[in-house]
C-alpha cells in the first residue's frame, strides 16, 4: 500500500505515526503554572537530542480545538507566557498504570499528582517537582518551542529543553554512568492502547561485525 498523507484523515495519519513508530519512550512531564500549581502528563513523542549541551525534546500536540495542552502552556519560555521549565520523569513498569491515568484531561490548574497519588519531590534546580516514584528525572529549561501548525487541531509542537540537573536512583547507575536497564524497567508506548516492556533485550556490535552474529529472531 502506498499512502499520501494529504489524502488521509488526521485520525488515519495519527494511527500511522503511533503504530509505525514503535516502541516510543515515555516522558512523564511535570510542570507548574505561574502560581506553582502542579501538572503531570505523559508524552511518547519524546527523545534525546544531543549531549553538548545536554538536550531533550517532547511534543505536546494541539488540543482538538487547536489550543495548547496544559504542559505546553507551563513549559513555554517566560517571554511566551510560560514558566520555561519542566521535568522529564522516565516512565517505568513499577508505576505505569499511574502514568496512563495522568493522561486524564483535567482543567488547567488541576493536578494529576492528586489524581494519581504520585509524590512530588522538590527538584534541585527548576521549579517543577520531580516524581518520587520515577527512577530517573531530567530537570530541564526550555530553550525552543517549534510549532508546526499553530492553533490547528493535531498541529505539533516540539519543546526542546536543556537538561540542567539529573536525578538517578543510586542502584541504577555504575561508576561509568551506565544505567542498568533491568533496574530501570522502562516502558514504551505502542500503537492504540498498547505498551511494551524492555525486558527482552540483546546486544549487537556496531558495523559489519553485527552481520557475523545470529539474528535476534
Ligand atoms: C502513554 C501516553 C503517551 C502520550 N503521548 C502524547 C504525546 O506524545 N503527545 C501528546 O500531545 N499527547 C500525548 N498523550 C496524551 C496526553 O498525555 C494527554 O493529552 C494529557 O491530558 C495532556 O495533559 P496536559 O493538558 O496536562 O498537558 C499521551 C498519553 C499517554 C497515555
mmCIF file of C-alpha atoms and ligand atoms in Angstrom:
data_model
loop_
_atom_site.group_PDB
_atom_site.id
_atom_site.type_symbol
_atom_site.label_atom_id
_atom_site.label_comp_id
_atom_site.label_asym_id
_atom_site.label_seq_id
_atom_site.Cartn_x
_atom_site.Cartn_y
_atom_site.Cartn_z
ATOM 1 C CA UNK A 1 0.000 0.000 0.000
ATOM 2 C CA UNK A 2 1.334 3.421 -0.925
ATOM 3 C CA UNK A 3 -0.148 6.317 1.038
ATOM 4 C CA UNK A 4 -0.123 10.079 0.540
ATOM 5 C CA UNK A 5 -0.624 11.803 3.913
ATOM 6 C CA UNK A 6 -2.553 14.747 2.466
ATOM 7 C CA UNK A 7 -5.187 12.291 1.123
ATOM 8 C CA UNK A 8 -5.752 10.755 4.583
ATOM 9 C CA UNK A 9 -7.805 11.997 7.513
ATOM 10 C CA UNK A 10 -5.923 13.383 10.544
ATOM 11 C CA UNK A 11 -7.035 10.307 12.538
ATOM 12 C CA UNK A 12 -5.576 7.967 9.913
ATOM 13 C CA UNK A 13 -2.301 9.903 9.843
ATOM 14 C CA UNK A 14 -2.148 9.757 13.633
ATOM 15 C CA UNK A 15 -2.667 5.972 13.597
ATOM 16 C CA UNK A 16 0.177 5.567 11.076
ATOM 17 C CA UNK A 17 2.503 7.612 13.275
ATOM 18 C CA UNK A 18 1.736 5.852 16.548
ATOM 19 C CA UNK A 19 1.567 2.366 15.025
ATOM 20 C CA UNK A 20 4.604 2.720 12.767
ATOM 21 C CA UNK A 21 6.975 4.496 15.152
ATOM 22 C CA UNK A 22 7.294 1.977 17.961
ATOM 23 C CA UNK A 23 8.192 1.464 20.701
ATOM 24 C CA UNK A 24 8.356 5.062 21.869
ATOM 25 C CA UNK A 25 9.919 6.070 25.170
ATOM 26 C CA UNK A 26 7.559 7.877 27.528
ATOM 27 C CA UNK A 27 8.386 11.248 29.059
ATOM 28 C CA UNK A 28 6.268 11.761 32.149
ATOM 29 C CA UNK A 29 6.440 15.545 32.234
ATOM 30 C CA UNK A 30 5.918 17.562 35.408
ATOM 31 C CA UNK A 31 5.376 21.305 35.139
ATOM 32 C CA UNK A 32 3.998 24.178 37.206
ATOM 33 C CA UNK A 33 1.983 27.220 36.208
ATOM 34 C CA UNK A 34 2.772 30.783 37.237
ATOM 35 C CA UNK A 35 1.050 30.147 40.605
ATOM 36 C CA UNK A 36 3.086 26.953 41.174
ATOM 37 C CA UNK A 37 0.086 24.680 40.655
ATOM 38 C CA UNK A 38 1.325 21.221 39.635
ATOM 39 C CA UNK A 39 0.710 19.421 36.347
ATOM 40 C CA UNK A 40 1.769 15.982 35.164
ATOM 41 C CA UNK A 41 1.204 14.249 31.799
ATOM 42 C CA UNK A 42 2.802 11.523 29.631
ATOM 43 C CA UNK A 43 4.251 12.215 26.170
ATOM 44 C CA UNK A 44 5.624 9.464 23.937
ATOM 45 C CA UNK A 45 6.708 11.741 21.110
ATOM 46 C CA UNK A 46 9.909 12.145 23.106
ATOM 47 C CA UNK A 47 13.625 11.688 22.686
ATOM 48 C CA UNK A 48 17.128 12.878 23.424
ATOM 49 C CA UNK A 49 18.544 15.455 21.018
ATOM 50 C CA UNK A 50 22.239 15.993 21.849
ATOM 51 C CA UNK A 51 24.719 15.794 24.679
ATOM 52 C CA UNK A 52 26.502 19.141 24.326
ATOM 53 C CA UNK A 53 24.549 20.894 25.727
ATOM 54 C CA UNK A 54 22.520 18.008 27.123
ATOM 55 C CA UNK A 55 19.214 18.454 25.297
ATOM 56 C CA UNK A 56 15.897 16.602 25.140
ATOM 57 C CA UNK A 57 12.613 17.124 23.297
ATOM 58 C CA UNK A 58 8.978 16.115 23.603
ATOM 59 C CA UNK A 59 5.922 17.009 21.553
ATOM 60 C CA UNK A 60 2.579 18.077 23.043
ATOM 61 C CA UNK A 61 0.147 18.244 20.112
ATOM 62 C CA UNK A 62 -2.559 20.905 19.923
ATOM 63 C CA UNK A 63 -5.901 20.091 21.540
ATOM 64 C CA UNK A 64 -8.896 19.246 19.297
ATOM 65 C CA UNK A 65 -9.899 22.949 19.484
ATOM 66 C CA UNK A 66 -6.380 23.996 18.454
ATOM 67 C CA UNK A 67 -5.363 25.283 21.899
ATOM 68 C CA UNK A 68 -2.221 24.359 23.828
ATOM 69 C CA UNK A 69 -2.157 21.442 26.290
ATOM 70 C CA UNK A 70 -1.503 22.473 29.897
ATOM 71 C CA UNK A 71 2.040 21.054 29.805
ATOM 72 C CA UNK A 72 2.920 23.254 26.839
ATOM 73 C CA UNK A 73 1.353 26.346 28.436
ATOM 74 C CA UNK A 74 3.527 25.794 31.501
ATOM 75 C CA UNK A 75 6.725 24.832 29.676
ATOM 76 C CA UNK A 76 6.672 27.764 27.222
ATOM 77 C CA UNK A 77 9.582 30.189 27.639
ATOM 78 C CA UNK A 78 8.856 33.031 30.082
ATOM 79 C CA UNK A 79 8.661 35.589 27.272
ATOM 80 C CA UNK A 80 5.971 33.425 25.632
ATOM 81 C CA UNK A 81 3.881 33.274 28.825
ATOM 82 C CA UNK A 82 5.127 30.079 30.448
ATOM 83 C CA UNK A 83 7.414 29.201 33.335
ATOM 84 C CA UNK A 84 10.173 27.998 30.996
ATOM 85 C CA UNK A 85 10.952 24.809 32.897
ATOM 86 C CA UNK A 86 9.870 21.160 33.021
ATOM 87 C CA UNK A 87 10.984 17.817 34.435
ATOM 88 C CA UNK A 88 11.025 14.625 32.380
ATOM 89 C CA UNK A 89 10.427 11.622 34.619
ATOM 90 C CA UNK A 90 11.171 8.320 32.902
ATOM 91 C CA UNK A 91 8.129 6.029 32.881
ATOM 92 C CA UNK A 92 8.883 2.604 34.334
ATOM 93 C CA UNK A 93 6.809 -0.529 34.881
ATOM 94 C CA UNK A 94 6.509 -0.042 38.643
ATOM 95 C CA UNK A 95 4.106 2.875 38.200
ATOM 96 C CA UNK A 96 2.945 2.653 34.562
ATOM 97 C CA UNK A 97 -0.774 2.450 35.471
ATOM 98 C CA UNK A 98 -0.492 5.827 37.120
ATOM 99 C CA UNK A 99 1.355 7.219 34.076
ATOM 100 C CA UNK A 100 -1.582 6.233 31.868
ATOM 101 C CA UNK A 101 -4.027 7.602 34.457
ATOM 102 C CA UNK A 102 -2.315 11.005 34.343
ATOM 103 C CA UNK A 103 -3.397 11.390 30.703
ATOM 104 C CA UNK A 104 -6.848 12.253 32.072
ATOM 105 C CA UNK A 105 -7.897 15.661 30.753
ATOM 106 C CA UNK A 106 -8.155 17.876 33.823
ATOM 107 C CA UNK A 107 -8.913 21.579 33.850
ATOM 108 C CA UNK A 108 -5.925 23.923 33.766
ATOM 109 C CA UNK A 109 -4.530 24.228 37.300
ATOM 110 C CA UNK A 110 -5.893 20.855 38.498
ATOM 111 C CA UNK A 111 -3.116 18.446 39.474
ATOM 112 C CA UNK A 112 -2.593 14.936 38.111
ATOM 113 C CA UNK A 113 -0.404 14.362 41.188
ATOM 114 C CA UNK A 114 -3.612 14.469 43.241
ATOM 115 C CA UNK A 115 -5.458 12.279 40.721
ATOM 116 C CA UNK A 116 -2.787 9.537 40.650
ATOM 117 C CA UNK A 117 -1.454 9.706 44.205
ATOM 118 C CA UNK A 118 2.088 10.110 42.856
ATOM 119 C CA UNK A 119 4.500 12.023 45.062
ATOM 120 C CA UNK A 120 6.025 15.384 44.106
ATOM 121 C CA UNK A 121 9.598 15.920 45.364
ATOM 122 C CA UNK A 122 11.324 19.301 45.130
ATOM 123 C CA UNK A 123 13.730 19.490 42.193
ATOM 124 C CA UNK A 124 17.291 20.716 42.696
ATOM 125 C CA UNK A 125 17.364 23.494 40.083
ATOM 126 C CA UNK A 126 13.935 24.047 38.489
ATOM 127 C CA UNK A 127 10.527 24.982 39.928
ATOM 128 C CA UNK A 128 8.510 21.928 38.832
ATOM 129 C CA UNK A 129 8.956 18.937 41.177
ATOM 130 C CA UNK A 130 10.122 15.518 40.016
ATOM 131 C CA UNK A 131 8.051 12.377 40.613
ATOM 132 C CA UNK A 132 9.414 10.426 43.604
ATOM 133 C CA UNK A 133 8.304 7.099 42.117
ATOM 134 C CA UNK A 134 10.381 7.687 38.949
ATOM 135 C CA UNK A 135 13.907 6.166 38.957
ATOM 136 C CA UNK A 136 15.271 8.846 36.577
ATOM 137 C CA UNK A 137 14.359 12.525 36.242
ATOM 138 C CA UNK A 138 15.802 15.186 33.942
ATOM 139 C CA UNK A 139 15.310 18.767 35.134
ATOM 140 C CA UNK A 140 15.055 20.991 32.052
ATOM 141 C CA UNK A 141 14.957 24.638 30.975
ATOM 142 C CA UNK A 142 13.016 25.267 27.796
ATOM 143 C CA UNK A 143 15.260 26.534 25.001
ATOM 144 C CA UNK A 144 12.924 26.479 21.986
ATOM 145 C CA UNK A 145 9.343 25.679 21.058
ATOM 146 C CA UNK A 146 8.765 24.891 17.384
ATOM 147 C CA UNK A 147 5.133 24.915 16.242
ATOM 148 C CA UNK A 148 4.296 23.002 13.039
ATOM 149 C CA UNK A 149 0.695 24.295 12.697
ATOM 150 C CA UNK A 150 -0.164 26.886 15.366
ATOM 151 C CA UNK A 151 -3.778 26.923 16.520
ATOM 152 C CA UNK A 152 -4.899 23.936 14.408
ATOM 153 C CA UNK A 153 -6.179 20.606 15.784
ATOM 154 C CA UNK A 154 -3.440 17.980 15.668
ATOM 155 C CA UNK A 155 -0.721 20.541 14.959
ATOM 156 C CA UNK A 156 2.562 19.543 16.558
ATOM 157 C CA UNK A 157 4.808 21.416 18.962
ATOM 158 C CA UNK A 158 8.396 20.438 19.633
ATOM 159 C CA UNK A 159 9.564 21.510 23.081
ATOM 160 C CA UNK A 160 13.338 21.493 23.320
ATOM 161 C CA UNK A 161 14.957 21.760 26.721
ATOM 162 C CA UNK A 162 18.450 21.855 28.154
ATOM 163 C CA UNK A 163 18.929 19.372 30.981
ATOM 164 C CA UNK A 164 20.248 21.340 33.959
ATOM 165 C CA UNK A 165 20.148 18.565 36.562
ATOM 166 C CA UNK A 166 19.749 14.779 36.553
ATOM 167 C CA UNK A 167 18.365 12.544 39.292
ATOM 168 C CA UNK A 168 19.116 8.809 39.083
ATOM 169 C CA UNK A 169 18.286 6.326 41.810
ATOM 170 C CA UNK A 170 21.615 5.075 43.199
ATOM 171 C CA UNK A 171 21.029 1.378 42.477
ATOM 172 C CA UNK A 172 20.529 2.063 38.755
ATOM 173 C CA UNK A 173 23.908 3.509 37.816
ATOM 174 C CA UNK A 174 27.544 2.366 37.985
ATOM 175 C CA UNK A 175 30.730 4.426 38.288
ATOM 176 C CA UNK A 176 30.969 4.701 34.471
ATOM 177 C CA UNK A 177 27.456 6.194 34.267
ATOM 178 C CA UNK A 178 25.979 3.100 32.646
ATOM 179 C CA UNK A 179 22.334 2.717 33.610
ATOM 180 C CA UNK A 180 21.114 -0.809 34.394
ATOM 181 C CA UNK A 181 18.178 -1.386 32.009
ATOM 182 C CA UNK A 182 16.727 -4.193 34.137
ATOM 183 C CA UNK A 183 16.579 -1.978 37.198
ATOM 184 C CA UNK A 184 15.202 0.931 35.157
ATOM 185 C CA UNK A 185 12.493 -1.345 33.682
ATOM 186 C CA UNK A 186 11.374 1.374 31.254
ATOM 187 C CA UNK A 187 8.052 1.037 29.451
ATOM 188 C CA UNK A 188 7.427 2.125 25.851
ATOM 189 C CA UNK A 189 4.242 3.124 24.090
ATOM 190 C CA UNK A 190 2.983 1.191 21.073
ATOM 191 C CA UNK A 191 0.003 1.966 18.794
ATOM 192 C CA UNK A 192 -3.550 2.142 20.113
ATOM 193 C CA UNK A 193 -3.636 1.436 23.836
ATOM 194 C CA UNK A 194 -0.520 -0.762 23.667
ATOM 195 C CA UNK A 195 2.618 -0.641 25.797
ATOM 196 C CA UNK A 196 5.870 -2.644 25.718
ATOM 197 C CA UNK A 197 8.343 -3.507 28.434
ATOM 198 C CA UNK A 198 12.111 -3.513 27.800
ATOM 199 C CA UNK A 199 12.638 -6.994 29.284
ATOM 200 C CA UNK A 200 13.572 -8.818 26.043
ATOM 201 C CA UNK A 201 16.961 -7.306 25.201
ATOM 202 C CA UNK A 202 20.030 -8.310 23.163
ATOM 203 C CA UNK A 203 23.455 -6.838 22.301
ATOM 204 C CA UNK A 204 24.968 -6.325 18.849
ATOM 205 C CA UNK A 205 28.399 -4.998 17.887
ATOM 206 C CA UNK A 206 28.410 -1.930 15.665
ATOM 207 C CA UNK A 207 29.171 -2.013 11.941
ATOM 208 C CA UNK A 208 29.894 -5.083 9.818
ATOM 209 C CA UNK A 209 30.681 -7.223 12.889
ATOM 210 C CA UNK A 210 26.923 -7.174 13.524
ATOM 211 C CA UNK A 211 26.455 -9.291 10.382
ATOM 212 C CA UNK A 212 28.500 -12.133 11.910
ATOM 213 C CA UNK A 213 26.096 -12.584 14.810
ATOM 214 C CA UNK A 214 22.972 -14.723 14.736
ATOM 215 C CA UNK A 215 19.836 -12.690 14.021
ATOM 216 C CA UNK A 216 17.802 -11.645 17.035
ATOM 217 C CA UNK A 217 14.865 -13.781 15.942
HETATM 218 C C1 LIG B 1 1.499 6.887 27.239
HETATM 219 C C2 LIG B 1 0.925 8.153 26.674
HETATM 220 C C3 LIG B 1 1.668 8.903 25.783
HETATM 221 C C4 LIG B 1 1.163 10.110 25.269
HETATM 222 N N1 LIG B 1 1.922 10.833 24.402
HETATM 223 C C5 LIG B 1 1.468 12.014 23.927
HETATM 224 C C6 LIG B 1 2.279 12.790 23.045
HETATM 225 O O1 LIG B 1 3.404 12.437 22.676
HETATM 226 N N2 LIG B 1 1.767 13.993 22.641
HETATM 227 C C7 LIG B 1 0.549 14.437 23.041
HETATM 228 O O2 LIG B 1 0.159 15.535 22.669
HETATM 229 N N3 LIG B 1 -0.225 13.724 23.890
HETATM 230 C C8 LIG B 1 0.211 12.529 24.340
HETATM 231 N N4 LIG B 1 -0.563 11.800 25.210
HETATM 232 C C9 LIG B 1 -1.827 12.389 25.696
HETATM 233 C C10 LIG B 1 -1.575 13.400 26.823
HETATM 234 O O3 LIG B 1 -0.904 12.781 27.913
HETATM 235 C C11 LIG B 1 -2.910 13.978 27.304
HETATM 236 O O4 LIG B 1 -3.462 14.760 26.269
HETATM 237 C C12 LIG B 1 -2.791 14.789 28.571
HETATM 238 O O5 LIG B 1 -4.081 15.034 29.097
HETATM 239 C C13 LIG B 1 -2.125 16.143 28.378
HETATM 240 O O6 LIG B 1 -2.105 16.747 29.645
HETATM 241 P P1 LIG B 1 -1.925 18.303 29.889
HETATM 242 O O7 LIG B 1 -3.081 19.019 29.228
HETATM 243 O O8 LIG B 1 -1.940 18.383 31.372
HETATM 244 O O9 LIG B 1 -0.615 18.711 29.287
HETATM 245 C C14 LIG B 1 -0.114 10.569 25.675
HETATM 246 C C15 LIG B 1 -0.877 9.783 26.558
HETATM 247 C C16 LIG B 1 -0.376 8.580 27.038
HETATM 248 C C17 LIG B 1 -1.201 7.779 27.992
#
